[in-house]
mmCIF file of C-alpha atoms in Angstrom:
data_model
loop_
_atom_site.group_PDB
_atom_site.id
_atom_site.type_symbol
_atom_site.label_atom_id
_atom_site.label_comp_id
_atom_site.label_asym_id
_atom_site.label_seq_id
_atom_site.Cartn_x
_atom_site.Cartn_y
_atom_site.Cartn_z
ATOM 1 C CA UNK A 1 94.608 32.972 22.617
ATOM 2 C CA UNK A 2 94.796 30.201 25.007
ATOM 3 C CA UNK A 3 96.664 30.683 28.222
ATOM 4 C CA UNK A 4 97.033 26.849 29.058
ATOM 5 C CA UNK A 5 100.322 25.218 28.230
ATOM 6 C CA UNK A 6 100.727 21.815 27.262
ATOM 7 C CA UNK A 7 102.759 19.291 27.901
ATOM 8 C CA UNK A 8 106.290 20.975 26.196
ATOM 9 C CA UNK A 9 105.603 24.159 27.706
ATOM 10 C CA UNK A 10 104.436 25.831 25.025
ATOM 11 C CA UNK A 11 100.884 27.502 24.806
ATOM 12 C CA UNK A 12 98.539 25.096 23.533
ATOM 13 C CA UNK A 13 97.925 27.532 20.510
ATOM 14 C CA UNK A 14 101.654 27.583 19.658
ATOM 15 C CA UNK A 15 101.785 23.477 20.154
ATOM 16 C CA UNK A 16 98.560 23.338 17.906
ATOM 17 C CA UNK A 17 99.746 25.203 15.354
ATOM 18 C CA UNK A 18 103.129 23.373 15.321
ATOM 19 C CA UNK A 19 101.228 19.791 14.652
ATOM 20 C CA UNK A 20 99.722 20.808 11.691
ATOM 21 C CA UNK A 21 103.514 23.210 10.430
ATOM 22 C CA UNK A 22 105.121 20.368 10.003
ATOM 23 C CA UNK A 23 102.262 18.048 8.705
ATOM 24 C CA UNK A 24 102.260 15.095 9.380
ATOM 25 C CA UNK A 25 105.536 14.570 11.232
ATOM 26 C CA UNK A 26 104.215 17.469 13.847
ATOM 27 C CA UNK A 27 101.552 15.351 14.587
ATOM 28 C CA UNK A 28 103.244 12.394 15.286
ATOM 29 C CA UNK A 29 105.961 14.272 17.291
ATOM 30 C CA UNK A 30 102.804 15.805 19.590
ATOM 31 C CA UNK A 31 101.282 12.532 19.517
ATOM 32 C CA UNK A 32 104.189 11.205 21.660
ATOM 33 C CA UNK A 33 105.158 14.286 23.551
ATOM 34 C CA UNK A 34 101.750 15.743 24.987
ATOM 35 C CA UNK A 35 100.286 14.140 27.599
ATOM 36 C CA UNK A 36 98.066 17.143 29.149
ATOM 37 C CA UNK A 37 96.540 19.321 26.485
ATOM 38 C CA UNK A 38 93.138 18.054 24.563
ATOM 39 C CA UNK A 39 93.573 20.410 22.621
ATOM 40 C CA UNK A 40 97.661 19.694 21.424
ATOM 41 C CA UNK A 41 96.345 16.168 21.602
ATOM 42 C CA UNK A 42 93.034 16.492 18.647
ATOM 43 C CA UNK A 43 95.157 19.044 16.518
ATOM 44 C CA UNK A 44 98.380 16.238 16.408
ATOM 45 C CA UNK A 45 95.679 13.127 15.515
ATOM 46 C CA UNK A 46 93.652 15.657 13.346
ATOM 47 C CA UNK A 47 96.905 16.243 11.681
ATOM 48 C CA UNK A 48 98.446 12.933 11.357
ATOM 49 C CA UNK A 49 95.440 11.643 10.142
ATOM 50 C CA UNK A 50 94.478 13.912 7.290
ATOM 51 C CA UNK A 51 97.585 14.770 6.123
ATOM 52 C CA UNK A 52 98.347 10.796 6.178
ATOM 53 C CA UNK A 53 95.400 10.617 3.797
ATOM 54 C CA UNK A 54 96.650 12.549 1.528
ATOM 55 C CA UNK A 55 100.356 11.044 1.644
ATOM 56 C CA UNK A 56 97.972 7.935 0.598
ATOM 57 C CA UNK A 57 96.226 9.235 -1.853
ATOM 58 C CA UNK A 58 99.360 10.870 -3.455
ATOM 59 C CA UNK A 59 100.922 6.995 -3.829
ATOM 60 C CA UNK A 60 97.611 5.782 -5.196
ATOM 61 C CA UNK A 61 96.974 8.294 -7.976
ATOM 62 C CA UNK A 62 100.565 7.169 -9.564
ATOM 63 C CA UNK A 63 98.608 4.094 -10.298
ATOM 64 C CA UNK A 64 96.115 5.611 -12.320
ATOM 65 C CA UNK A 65 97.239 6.223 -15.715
ATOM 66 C CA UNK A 66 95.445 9.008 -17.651
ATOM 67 C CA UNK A 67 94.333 11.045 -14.330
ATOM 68 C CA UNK A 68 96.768 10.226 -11.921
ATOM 69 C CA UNK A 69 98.816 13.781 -12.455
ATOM 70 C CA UNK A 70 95.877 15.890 -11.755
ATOM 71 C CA UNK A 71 94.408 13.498 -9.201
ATOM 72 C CA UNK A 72 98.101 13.867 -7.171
ATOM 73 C CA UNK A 73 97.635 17.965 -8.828
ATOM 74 C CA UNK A 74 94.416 18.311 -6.440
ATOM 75 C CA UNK A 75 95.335 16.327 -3.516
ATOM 76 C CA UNK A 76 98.768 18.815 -3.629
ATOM 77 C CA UNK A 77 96.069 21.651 -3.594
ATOM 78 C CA UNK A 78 94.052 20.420 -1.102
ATOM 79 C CA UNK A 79 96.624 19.573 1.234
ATOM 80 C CA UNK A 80 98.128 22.978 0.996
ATOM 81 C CA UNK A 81 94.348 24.601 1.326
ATOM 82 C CA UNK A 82 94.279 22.329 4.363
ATOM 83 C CA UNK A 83 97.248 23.071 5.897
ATOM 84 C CA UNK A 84 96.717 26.816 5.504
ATOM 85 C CA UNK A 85 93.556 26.759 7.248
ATOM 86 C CA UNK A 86 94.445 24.647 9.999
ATOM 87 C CA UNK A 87 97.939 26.588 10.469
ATOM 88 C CA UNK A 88 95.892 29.724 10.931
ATOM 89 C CA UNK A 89 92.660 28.411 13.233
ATOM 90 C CA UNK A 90 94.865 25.900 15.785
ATOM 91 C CA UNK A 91 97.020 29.336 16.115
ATOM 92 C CA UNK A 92 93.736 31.097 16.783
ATOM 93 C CA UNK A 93 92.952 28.504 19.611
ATOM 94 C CA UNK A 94 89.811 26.959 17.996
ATOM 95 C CA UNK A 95 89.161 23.549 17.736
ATOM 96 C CA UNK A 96 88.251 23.613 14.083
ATOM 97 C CA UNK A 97 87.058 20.439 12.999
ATOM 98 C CA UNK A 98 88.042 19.158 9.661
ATOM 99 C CA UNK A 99 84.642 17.016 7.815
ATOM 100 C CA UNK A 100 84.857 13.252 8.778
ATOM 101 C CA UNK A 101 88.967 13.745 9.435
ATOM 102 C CA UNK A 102 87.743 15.503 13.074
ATOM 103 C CA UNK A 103 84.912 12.953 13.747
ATOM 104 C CA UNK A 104 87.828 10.032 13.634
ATOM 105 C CA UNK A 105 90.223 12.166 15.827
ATOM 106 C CA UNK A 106 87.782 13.174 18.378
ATOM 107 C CA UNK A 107 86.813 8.799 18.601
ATOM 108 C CA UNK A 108 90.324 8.388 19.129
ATOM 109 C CA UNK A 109 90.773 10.873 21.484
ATOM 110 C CA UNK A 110 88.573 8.694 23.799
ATOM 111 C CA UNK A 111 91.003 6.252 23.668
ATOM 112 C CA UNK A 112 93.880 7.989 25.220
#
């Protein structure tokens, strides 16, 4: 457990976990609030970004006529595979990186 808070006031643990509850809405809400935590700040563009992916790749497959059900059937259980994991290791205070997804968020970290 963590015993930094971030930006809200909440343990940067708590504030981790809460970008990646609420997908990608969490994120975005983090994204605009946090302004301390490295931490908050990775797990809400980590967040935002993969599960933004998959909100893309959800409109996409209904263009795909034979496969699109189980293409948008796999993304569903990825994304909930995904958000499971994530829920449970930003709560844990670890900066799990997600393949590729975490390589873009911690470039864009250098930004802010």
């Amino acid at each position: 457990m963590s015993p930094m808070k971030s930006s809200s006031g909440l343990d940067e643990n708590i504030a981790g976990m809460l970008c990646y509850l609420f997908t990608f809405v969490g994120g975005i809400i983090f994204l605009a609030v946090e302004k301390r935590s490295r931490f908050v700040l990775f797990h809400a563009l980590q967040s935002v970004i993969v599960f933004g992916l998959i909100m893309v790749g959800h409109v996409l497959s209904t263009f795909l006529p034979l496969f699109g059900p189980l293409v948008a059937s796999m993304l569903s259980l990825l994304g909930i595979i995904v958000w499971l994991v994530m829920v449970v290791t930003s709560l844990q205070g670890k900066w799990f990186k997600l393949p590729w997804v975490g390589d873009v968020a911690e470039k864009q970290m250098r930004h802010l």
